[in-house]
Structure formats: C-alpha cells, structure tokens
Tab-separated table of C-alpha atoms and ligand atoms in Angstrom:
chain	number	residue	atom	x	y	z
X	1	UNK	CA	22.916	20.069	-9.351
X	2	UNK	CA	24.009	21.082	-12.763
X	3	UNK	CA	21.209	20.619	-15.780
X	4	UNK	CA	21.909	21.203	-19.298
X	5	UNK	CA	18.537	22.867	-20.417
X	6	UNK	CA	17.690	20.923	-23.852
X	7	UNK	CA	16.413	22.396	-27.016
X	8	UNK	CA	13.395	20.605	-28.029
X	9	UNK	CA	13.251	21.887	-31.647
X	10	UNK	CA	16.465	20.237	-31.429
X	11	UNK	CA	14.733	16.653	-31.509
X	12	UNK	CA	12.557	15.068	-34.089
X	13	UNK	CA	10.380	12.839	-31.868
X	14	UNK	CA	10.258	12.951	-27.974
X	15	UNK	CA	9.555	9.996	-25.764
X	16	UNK	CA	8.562	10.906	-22.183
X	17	UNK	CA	8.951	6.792	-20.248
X	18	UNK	CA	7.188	7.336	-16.854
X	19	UNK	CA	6.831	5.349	-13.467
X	20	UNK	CA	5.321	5.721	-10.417
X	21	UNK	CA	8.170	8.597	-9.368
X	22	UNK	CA	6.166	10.797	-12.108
X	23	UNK	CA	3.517	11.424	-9.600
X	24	UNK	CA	4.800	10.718	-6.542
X	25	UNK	CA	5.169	14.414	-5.981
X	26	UNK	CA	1.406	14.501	-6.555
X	27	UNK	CA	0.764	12.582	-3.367
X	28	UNK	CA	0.314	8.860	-5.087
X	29	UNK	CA	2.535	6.429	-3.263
X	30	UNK	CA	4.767	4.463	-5.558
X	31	UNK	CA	4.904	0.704	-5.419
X	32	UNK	CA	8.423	-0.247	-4.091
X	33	UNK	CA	11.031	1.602	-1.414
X	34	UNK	CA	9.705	3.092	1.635
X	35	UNK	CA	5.620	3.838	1.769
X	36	UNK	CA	5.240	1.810	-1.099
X	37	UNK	CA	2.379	-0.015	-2.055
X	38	UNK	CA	3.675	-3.381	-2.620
X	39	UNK	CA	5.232	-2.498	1.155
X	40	UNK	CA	2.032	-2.627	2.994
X	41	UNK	CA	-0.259	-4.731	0.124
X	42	UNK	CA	0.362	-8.020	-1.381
X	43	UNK	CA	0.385	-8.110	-4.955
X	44	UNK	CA	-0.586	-11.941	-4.644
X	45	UNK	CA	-3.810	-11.017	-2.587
X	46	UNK	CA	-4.822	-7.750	-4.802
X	47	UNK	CA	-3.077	-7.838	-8.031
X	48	UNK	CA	-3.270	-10.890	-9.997
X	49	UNK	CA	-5.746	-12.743	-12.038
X	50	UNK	CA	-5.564	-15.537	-9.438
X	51	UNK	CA	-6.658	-13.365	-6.432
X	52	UNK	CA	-9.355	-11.994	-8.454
X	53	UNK	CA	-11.110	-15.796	-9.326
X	54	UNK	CA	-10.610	-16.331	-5.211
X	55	UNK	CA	-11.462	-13.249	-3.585
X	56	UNK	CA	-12.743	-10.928	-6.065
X	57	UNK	CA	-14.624	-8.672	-3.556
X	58	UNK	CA	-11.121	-8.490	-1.847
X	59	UNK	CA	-9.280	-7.389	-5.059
X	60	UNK	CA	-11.994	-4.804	-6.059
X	61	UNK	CA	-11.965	-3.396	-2.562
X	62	UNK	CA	-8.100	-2.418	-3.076
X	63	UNK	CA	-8.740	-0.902	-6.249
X	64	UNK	CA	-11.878	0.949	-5.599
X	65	UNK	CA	-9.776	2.646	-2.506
X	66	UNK	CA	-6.688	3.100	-5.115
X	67	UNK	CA	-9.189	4.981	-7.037
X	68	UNK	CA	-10.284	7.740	-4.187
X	69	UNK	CA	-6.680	7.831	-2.993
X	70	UNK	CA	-5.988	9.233	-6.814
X	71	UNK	CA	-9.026	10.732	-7.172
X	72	UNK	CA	-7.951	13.290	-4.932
X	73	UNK	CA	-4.979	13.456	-6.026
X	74	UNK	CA	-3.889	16.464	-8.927
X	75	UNK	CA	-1.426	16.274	-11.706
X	76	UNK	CA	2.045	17.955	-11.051
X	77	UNK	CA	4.121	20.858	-12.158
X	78	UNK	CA	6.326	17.325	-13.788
X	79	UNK	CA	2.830	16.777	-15.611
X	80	UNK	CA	2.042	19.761	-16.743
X	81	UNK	CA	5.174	20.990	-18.516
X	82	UNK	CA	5.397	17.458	-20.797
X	83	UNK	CA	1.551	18.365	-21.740
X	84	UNK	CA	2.823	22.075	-22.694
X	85	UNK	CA	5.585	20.872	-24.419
X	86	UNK	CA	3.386	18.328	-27.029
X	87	UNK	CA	1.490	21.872	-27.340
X	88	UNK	CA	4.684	23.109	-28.633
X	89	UNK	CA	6.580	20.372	-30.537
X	90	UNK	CA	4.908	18.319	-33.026
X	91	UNK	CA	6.038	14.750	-32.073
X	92	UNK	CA	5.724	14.050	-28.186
X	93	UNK	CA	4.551	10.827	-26.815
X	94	UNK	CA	4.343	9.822	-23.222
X	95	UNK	CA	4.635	6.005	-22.725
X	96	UNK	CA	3.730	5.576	-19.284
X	97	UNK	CA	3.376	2.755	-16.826
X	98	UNK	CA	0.983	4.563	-14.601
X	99	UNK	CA	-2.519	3.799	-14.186
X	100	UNK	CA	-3.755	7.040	-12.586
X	101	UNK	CA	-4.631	8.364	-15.891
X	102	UNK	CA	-2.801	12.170	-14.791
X	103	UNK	CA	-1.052	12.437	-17.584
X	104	UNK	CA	-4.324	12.549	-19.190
X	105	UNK	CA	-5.296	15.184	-16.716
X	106	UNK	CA	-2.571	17.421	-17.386
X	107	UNK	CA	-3.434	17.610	-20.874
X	108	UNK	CA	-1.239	15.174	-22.820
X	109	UNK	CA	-2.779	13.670	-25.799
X	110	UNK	CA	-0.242	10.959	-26.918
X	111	UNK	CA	-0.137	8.762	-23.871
X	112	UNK	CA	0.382	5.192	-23.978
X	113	UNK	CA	-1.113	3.264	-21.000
X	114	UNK	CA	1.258	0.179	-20.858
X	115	UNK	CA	-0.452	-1.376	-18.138
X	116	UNK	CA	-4.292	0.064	-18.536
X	117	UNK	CA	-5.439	2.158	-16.369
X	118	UNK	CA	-7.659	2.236	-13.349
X	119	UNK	CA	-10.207	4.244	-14.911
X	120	UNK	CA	-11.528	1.604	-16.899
X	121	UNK	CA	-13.099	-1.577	-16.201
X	122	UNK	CA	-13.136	-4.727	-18.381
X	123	UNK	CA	-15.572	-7.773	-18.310
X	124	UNK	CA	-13.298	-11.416	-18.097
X	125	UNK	CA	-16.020	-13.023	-20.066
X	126	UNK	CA	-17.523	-11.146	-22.605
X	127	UNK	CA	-14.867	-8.645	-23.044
X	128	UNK	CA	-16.905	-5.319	-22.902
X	129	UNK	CA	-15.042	-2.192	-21.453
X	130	UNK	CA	-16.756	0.089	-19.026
X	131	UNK	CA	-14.920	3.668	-18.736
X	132	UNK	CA	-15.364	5.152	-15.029
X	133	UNK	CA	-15.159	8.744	-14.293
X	134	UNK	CA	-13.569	9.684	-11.019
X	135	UNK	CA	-16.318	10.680	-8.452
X	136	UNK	CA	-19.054	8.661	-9.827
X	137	UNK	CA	-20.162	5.169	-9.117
X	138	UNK	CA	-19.764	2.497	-11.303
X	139	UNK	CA	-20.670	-1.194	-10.959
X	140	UNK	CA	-18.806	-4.392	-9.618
X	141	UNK	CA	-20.729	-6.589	-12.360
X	142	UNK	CA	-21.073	-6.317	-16.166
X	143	UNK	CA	-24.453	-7.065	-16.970
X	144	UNK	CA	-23.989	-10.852	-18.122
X	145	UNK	CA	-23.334	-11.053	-14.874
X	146	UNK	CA	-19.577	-11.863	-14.075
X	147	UNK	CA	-17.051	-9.384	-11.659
X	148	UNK	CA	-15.734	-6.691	-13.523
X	149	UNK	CA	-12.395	-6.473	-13.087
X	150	UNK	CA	-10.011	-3.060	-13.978
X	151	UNK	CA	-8.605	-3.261	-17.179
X	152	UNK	CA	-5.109	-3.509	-15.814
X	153	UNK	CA	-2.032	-5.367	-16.643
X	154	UNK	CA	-1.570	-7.604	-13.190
X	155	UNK	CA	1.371	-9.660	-12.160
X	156	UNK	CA	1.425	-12.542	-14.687
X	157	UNK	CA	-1.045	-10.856	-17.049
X	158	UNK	CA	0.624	-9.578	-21.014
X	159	UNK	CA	0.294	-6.435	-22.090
X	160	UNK	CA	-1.699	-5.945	-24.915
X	161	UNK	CA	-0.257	-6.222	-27.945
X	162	UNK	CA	-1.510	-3.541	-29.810
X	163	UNK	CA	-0.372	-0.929	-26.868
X	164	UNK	CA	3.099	-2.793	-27.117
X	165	UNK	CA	2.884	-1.993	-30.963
X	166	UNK	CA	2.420	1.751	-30.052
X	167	UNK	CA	5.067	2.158	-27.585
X	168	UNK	CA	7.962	0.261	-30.102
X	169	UNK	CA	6.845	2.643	-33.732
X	170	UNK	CA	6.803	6.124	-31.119
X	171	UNK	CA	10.303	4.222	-29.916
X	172	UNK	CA	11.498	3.783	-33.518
X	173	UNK	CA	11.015	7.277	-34.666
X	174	UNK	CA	12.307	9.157	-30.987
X	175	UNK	CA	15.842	10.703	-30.648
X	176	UNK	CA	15.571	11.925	-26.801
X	177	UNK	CA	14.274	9.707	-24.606
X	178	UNK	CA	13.752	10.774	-21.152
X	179	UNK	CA	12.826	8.335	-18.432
X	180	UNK	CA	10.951	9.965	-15.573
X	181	UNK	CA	10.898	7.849	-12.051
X	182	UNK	CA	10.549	4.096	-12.761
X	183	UNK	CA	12.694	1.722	-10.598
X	184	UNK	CA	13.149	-0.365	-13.907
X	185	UNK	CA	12.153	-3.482	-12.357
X	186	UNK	CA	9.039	-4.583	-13.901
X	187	UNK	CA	9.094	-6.214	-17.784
X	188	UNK	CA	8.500	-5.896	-20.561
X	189	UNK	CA	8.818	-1.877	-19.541
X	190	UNK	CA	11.817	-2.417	-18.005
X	191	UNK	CA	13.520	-2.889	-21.442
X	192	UNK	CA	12.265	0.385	-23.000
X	193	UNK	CA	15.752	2.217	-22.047
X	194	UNK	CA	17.674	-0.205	-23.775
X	195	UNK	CA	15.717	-0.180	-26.809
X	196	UNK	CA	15.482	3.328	-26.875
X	197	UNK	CA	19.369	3.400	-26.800
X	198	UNK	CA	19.972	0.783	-29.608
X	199	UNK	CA	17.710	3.293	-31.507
X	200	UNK	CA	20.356	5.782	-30.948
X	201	UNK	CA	17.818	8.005	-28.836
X	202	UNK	CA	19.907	10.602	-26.380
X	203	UNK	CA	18.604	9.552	-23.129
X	204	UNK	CA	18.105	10.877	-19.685
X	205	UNK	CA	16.869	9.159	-16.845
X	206	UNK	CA	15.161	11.280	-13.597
X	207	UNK	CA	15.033	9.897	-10.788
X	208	UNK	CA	16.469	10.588	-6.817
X	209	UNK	CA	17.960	7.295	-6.898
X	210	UNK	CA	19.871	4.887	-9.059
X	211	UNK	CA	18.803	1.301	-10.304
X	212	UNK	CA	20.243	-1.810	-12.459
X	213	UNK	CA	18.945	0.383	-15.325
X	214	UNK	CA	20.590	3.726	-14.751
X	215	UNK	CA	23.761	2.768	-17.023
X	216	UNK	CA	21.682	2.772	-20.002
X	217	UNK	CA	21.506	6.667	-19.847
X	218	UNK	CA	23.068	9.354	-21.660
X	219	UNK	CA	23.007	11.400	-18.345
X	220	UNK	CA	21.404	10.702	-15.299
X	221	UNK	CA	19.821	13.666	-12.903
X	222	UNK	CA	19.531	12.460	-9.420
X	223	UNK	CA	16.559	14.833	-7.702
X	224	UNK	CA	12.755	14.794	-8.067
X	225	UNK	CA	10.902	15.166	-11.346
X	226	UNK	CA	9.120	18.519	-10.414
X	227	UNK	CA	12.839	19.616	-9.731
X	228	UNK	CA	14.405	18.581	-12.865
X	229	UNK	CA	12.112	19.058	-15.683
X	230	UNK	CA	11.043	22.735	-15.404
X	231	UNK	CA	14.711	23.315	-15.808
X	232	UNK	CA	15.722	20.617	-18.208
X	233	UNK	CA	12.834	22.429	-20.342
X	234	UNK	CA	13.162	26.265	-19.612
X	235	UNK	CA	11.359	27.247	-22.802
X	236	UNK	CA	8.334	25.339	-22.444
X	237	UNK	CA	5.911	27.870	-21.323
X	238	UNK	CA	2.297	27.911	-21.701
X	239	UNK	CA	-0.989	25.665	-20.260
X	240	UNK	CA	0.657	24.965	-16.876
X	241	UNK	CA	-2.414	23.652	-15.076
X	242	UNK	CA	-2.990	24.037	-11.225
P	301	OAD	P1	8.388	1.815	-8.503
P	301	OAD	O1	7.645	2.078	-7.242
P	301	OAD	O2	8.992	0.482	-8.677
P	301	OAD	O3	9.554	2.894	-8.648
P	301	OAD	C1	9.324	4.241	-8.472
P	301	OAD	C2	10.594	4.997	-8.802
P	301	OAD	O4	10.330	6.391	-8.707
P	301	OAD	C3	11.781	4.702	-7.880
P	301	OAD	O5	12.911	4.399	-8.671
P	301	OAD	C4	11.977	6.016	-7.110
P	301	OAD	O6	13.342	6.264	-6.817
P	301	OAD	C5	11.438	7.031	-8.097
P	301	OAD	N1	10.936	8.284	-7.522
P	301	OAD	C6	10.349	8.468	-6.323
P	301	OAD	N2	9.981	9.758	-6.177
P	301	OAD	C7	10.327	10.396	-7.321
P	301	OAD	C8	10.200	11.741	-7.791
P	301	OAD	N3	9.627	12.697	-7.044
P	301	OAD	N4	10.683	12.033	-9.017
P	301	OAD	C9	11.268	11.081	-9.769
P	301	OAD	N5	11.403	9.795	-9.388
P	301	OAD	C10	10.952	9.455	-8.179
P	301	OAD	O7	7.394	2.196	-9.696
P	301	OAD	P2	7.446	1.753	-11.221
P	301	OAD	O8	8.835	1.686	-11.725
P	301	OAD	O9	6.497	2.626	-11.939
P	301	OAD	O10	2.466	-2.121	-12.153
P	301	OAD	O11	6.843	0.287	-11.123
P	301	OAD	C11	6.573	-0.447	-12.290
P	301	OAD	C12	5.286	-1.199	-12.151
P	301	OAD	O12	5.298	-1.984	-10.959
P	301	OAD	C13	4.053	-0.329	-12.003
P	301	OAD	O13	3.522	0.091	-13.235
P	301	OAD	C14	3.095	-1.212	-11.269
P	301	OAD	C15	4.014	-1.919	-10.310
P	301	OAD	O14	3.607	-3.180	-9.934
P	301	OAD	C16	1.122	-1.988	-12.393
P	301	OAD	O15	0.437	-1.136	-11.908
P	301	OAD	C17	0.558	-2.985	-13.303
C-alpha cells in the first residue's frame, strides 16, 4: 500500500478522531464486526440508563470486567506516535470516542473523551464524580447512598455539552483531520468527518475496512492503524512508550 508521508509543520491544527479500531491492536475488542462487544453483550442489558435502574448489579458487573480486560491492556505503537507528535507540533488534539482512557496512557494531553470514560464514576443523584485508578478498588455506592454508575455516555444518554463544545472550537481551527478506526455508526460522532470537511480540513480516514462514512475523506488507507501511522508520520520521533 502506497502512503504519502505528511508534513506536520505543514498543518496549523491537527485533529486525531478515534474509535474502537485505535486500540484494537492493543488487545481491546471493538464493539461491532466479528469479536465485538455488542456481538456477544447486549447493549439493552449493560449499556443504558434503563438497565442500570433494573439491574444495576448486572450493568456494573459488565463494566467492572471491561475495566480488568483494559486494565491489562497497553497503549499501542498507533498511541504512542500521536502523543510524540503533540510533543512536537503545537496544536494536536485527539477527540476520541474511546473510554479506555490509553490515549491518556500514551501521553497525549489534549484528549477529548466524547463519551466519558470508564475510569471515572459518577453519582445519578447528587452528581459527585469519583476518579478510579486501574488496579485499585473503588466502590459500587456514593456515599448518599445510590449505585454509582460510570460516567459514560450510554445508548440514549447526550453527550455533555461542554465536551461537545471542545470537540467543535479544536474542529474549527484543524486543517488535517485524520480519522483513526471508527465504523462511523454511532451519533453525534458520526458527523465529525463531515464537519471537519465543511471546515475545509484535509482528511484521512484509517481503517481495514470501508463504511457509509468513508466518502467523506480526502484519502482513505485501508490497513491497521499501527501499520499506517508510523509511516503516514515518518518524522515523528521521540517518547515512543512500550
Ligand atoms: P466500532 O466497533 O463500531 O468500529 C470499529 C472500527 O475499527 C471498524 O470500522 C473496524 O473496521 C476498525 N478497525 C478494526 N481494527 C482496526 C485497526 N487495527 N486499525 C484501524 N481500524 C480498525 O467502534 P466505534 O466506531 O468506536 O460507545 O464505535 C462507536 C461507539 O459505539 C463507541 O464509542 C461505543 C460503541 O457503542 C460507547 O462506548 C459509549
């Protein structure tokens, strides 16, 4: 496969847009295709705020075994060169819709968590926030007493506004735009590309295989992200993290 390595003094203001294909190469399953989550889980039973008021235990259960599975899980080589490249450019932002927090890991700064993140815990009724650190144990109650549920954007649940805010000013400002393995399915995410594009961003989508969005990119580079990037991005050098 032919990539055209990219200059990225050559852009003002970078937007890395990541799915679940961003760290599927670091052994977390992604939700749809084959091995996917929503393949073997419900989303009705385990991911939504009207599984939670039934079964709570049921829905914390899934998440506290999401949370070993990435627990022992390591950012990749995919990871690592988008945190060494914010070392190197002044305006990078990741605007992510993972929840395993290893862009974090990696090193990046500027990430925006567009659907929370799994490392954090949030009380329904009196709104306090409880961060968890993988490894340790952390409560299923806040201390007024009701389940605490992770601070996660669910089926049927909005994203919160001020993290949509985020994601459309580091959208305004970015000419390259570079998707990184999201099926484009879920919204409001899902319109990102298209946004980006109206902005007049060059985009570049990263993924093995193609979806309903893939016409919105520039150029399209059909193999695996640890594949694609190092080469997309042959002069980013530097804190690349085992
Ligand atoms: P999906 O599971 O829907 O899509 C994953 C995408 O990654 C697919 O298009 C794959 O082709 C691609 N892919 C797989 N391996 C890859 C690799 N090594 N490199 C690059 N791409 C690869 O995941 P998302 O699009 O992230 O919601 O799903 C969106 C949302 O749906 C998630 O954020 C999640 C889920 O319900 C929440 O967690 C709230």
């Amino acid at each position: 496969m032919d990539i055209v390595p990219l200059q990225p003094a050559d852009y003002q203001s970078i937007v890395f847009f990541t799915g679940a294909g961003m760290s599927a190469e670091s052994g977390i399953p992604t939700y749809r295709g084959k091995g996917g989550i929503w393949t073997k889980y419900h989303w009705e039973q385990v991911a939504c705020e009207e599984a939670f008021r039934r079964d709570p235990e049921q829905v914390l259960t899934f998440h506290r075994e999401r949370r070993l599975g990435v627990a022992a899980c390591r950012p990749n080589s995919g990871h690592h060169i988008i945190a060494a490249l914010e070392q190197q450019h002044p305006r990078v932002t990741v605007v992510t819709q993972n929840i395993d927090g290893l862009h974090g890991l990696a090193g990046s700064a500027r990430v925006i968590e567009l659907h929370g993140s799994l490392w954090r815990l949030r009380c329904p009724r009196d709104g306090q926030r409880l961060e968890i650190k993988p490894g340790s144990d952390y409560p299923d109650r806040c201390e007024c007493g009701a389940w605490l549920r992770p601070d996660i954007v669910w089926f049927g649940d909005n994203l919160d506004q001020d993290v949509i805010n985020l994601a459309m000013e580091s959208l305004a400002e970015c000419d390259l735009f570079v998707s990184v393995g999201t099926s484009g399915t879920v919204w409001p995410a899902a319109g990102l590309p298209q946004i980006a594009r109206r902005n007049g961003a060059y985009s570049l989508e990263i993924n093995p295989e193609a979806n309903e969005n893939s016409r919105l990119y520039d150029r399209a580079y059909r193999a695996p992200a640890t594949q694609v990037l190092p080469r997309l991005f042959p002069s980013v050098t530097g804190p690349v993290r085992a």
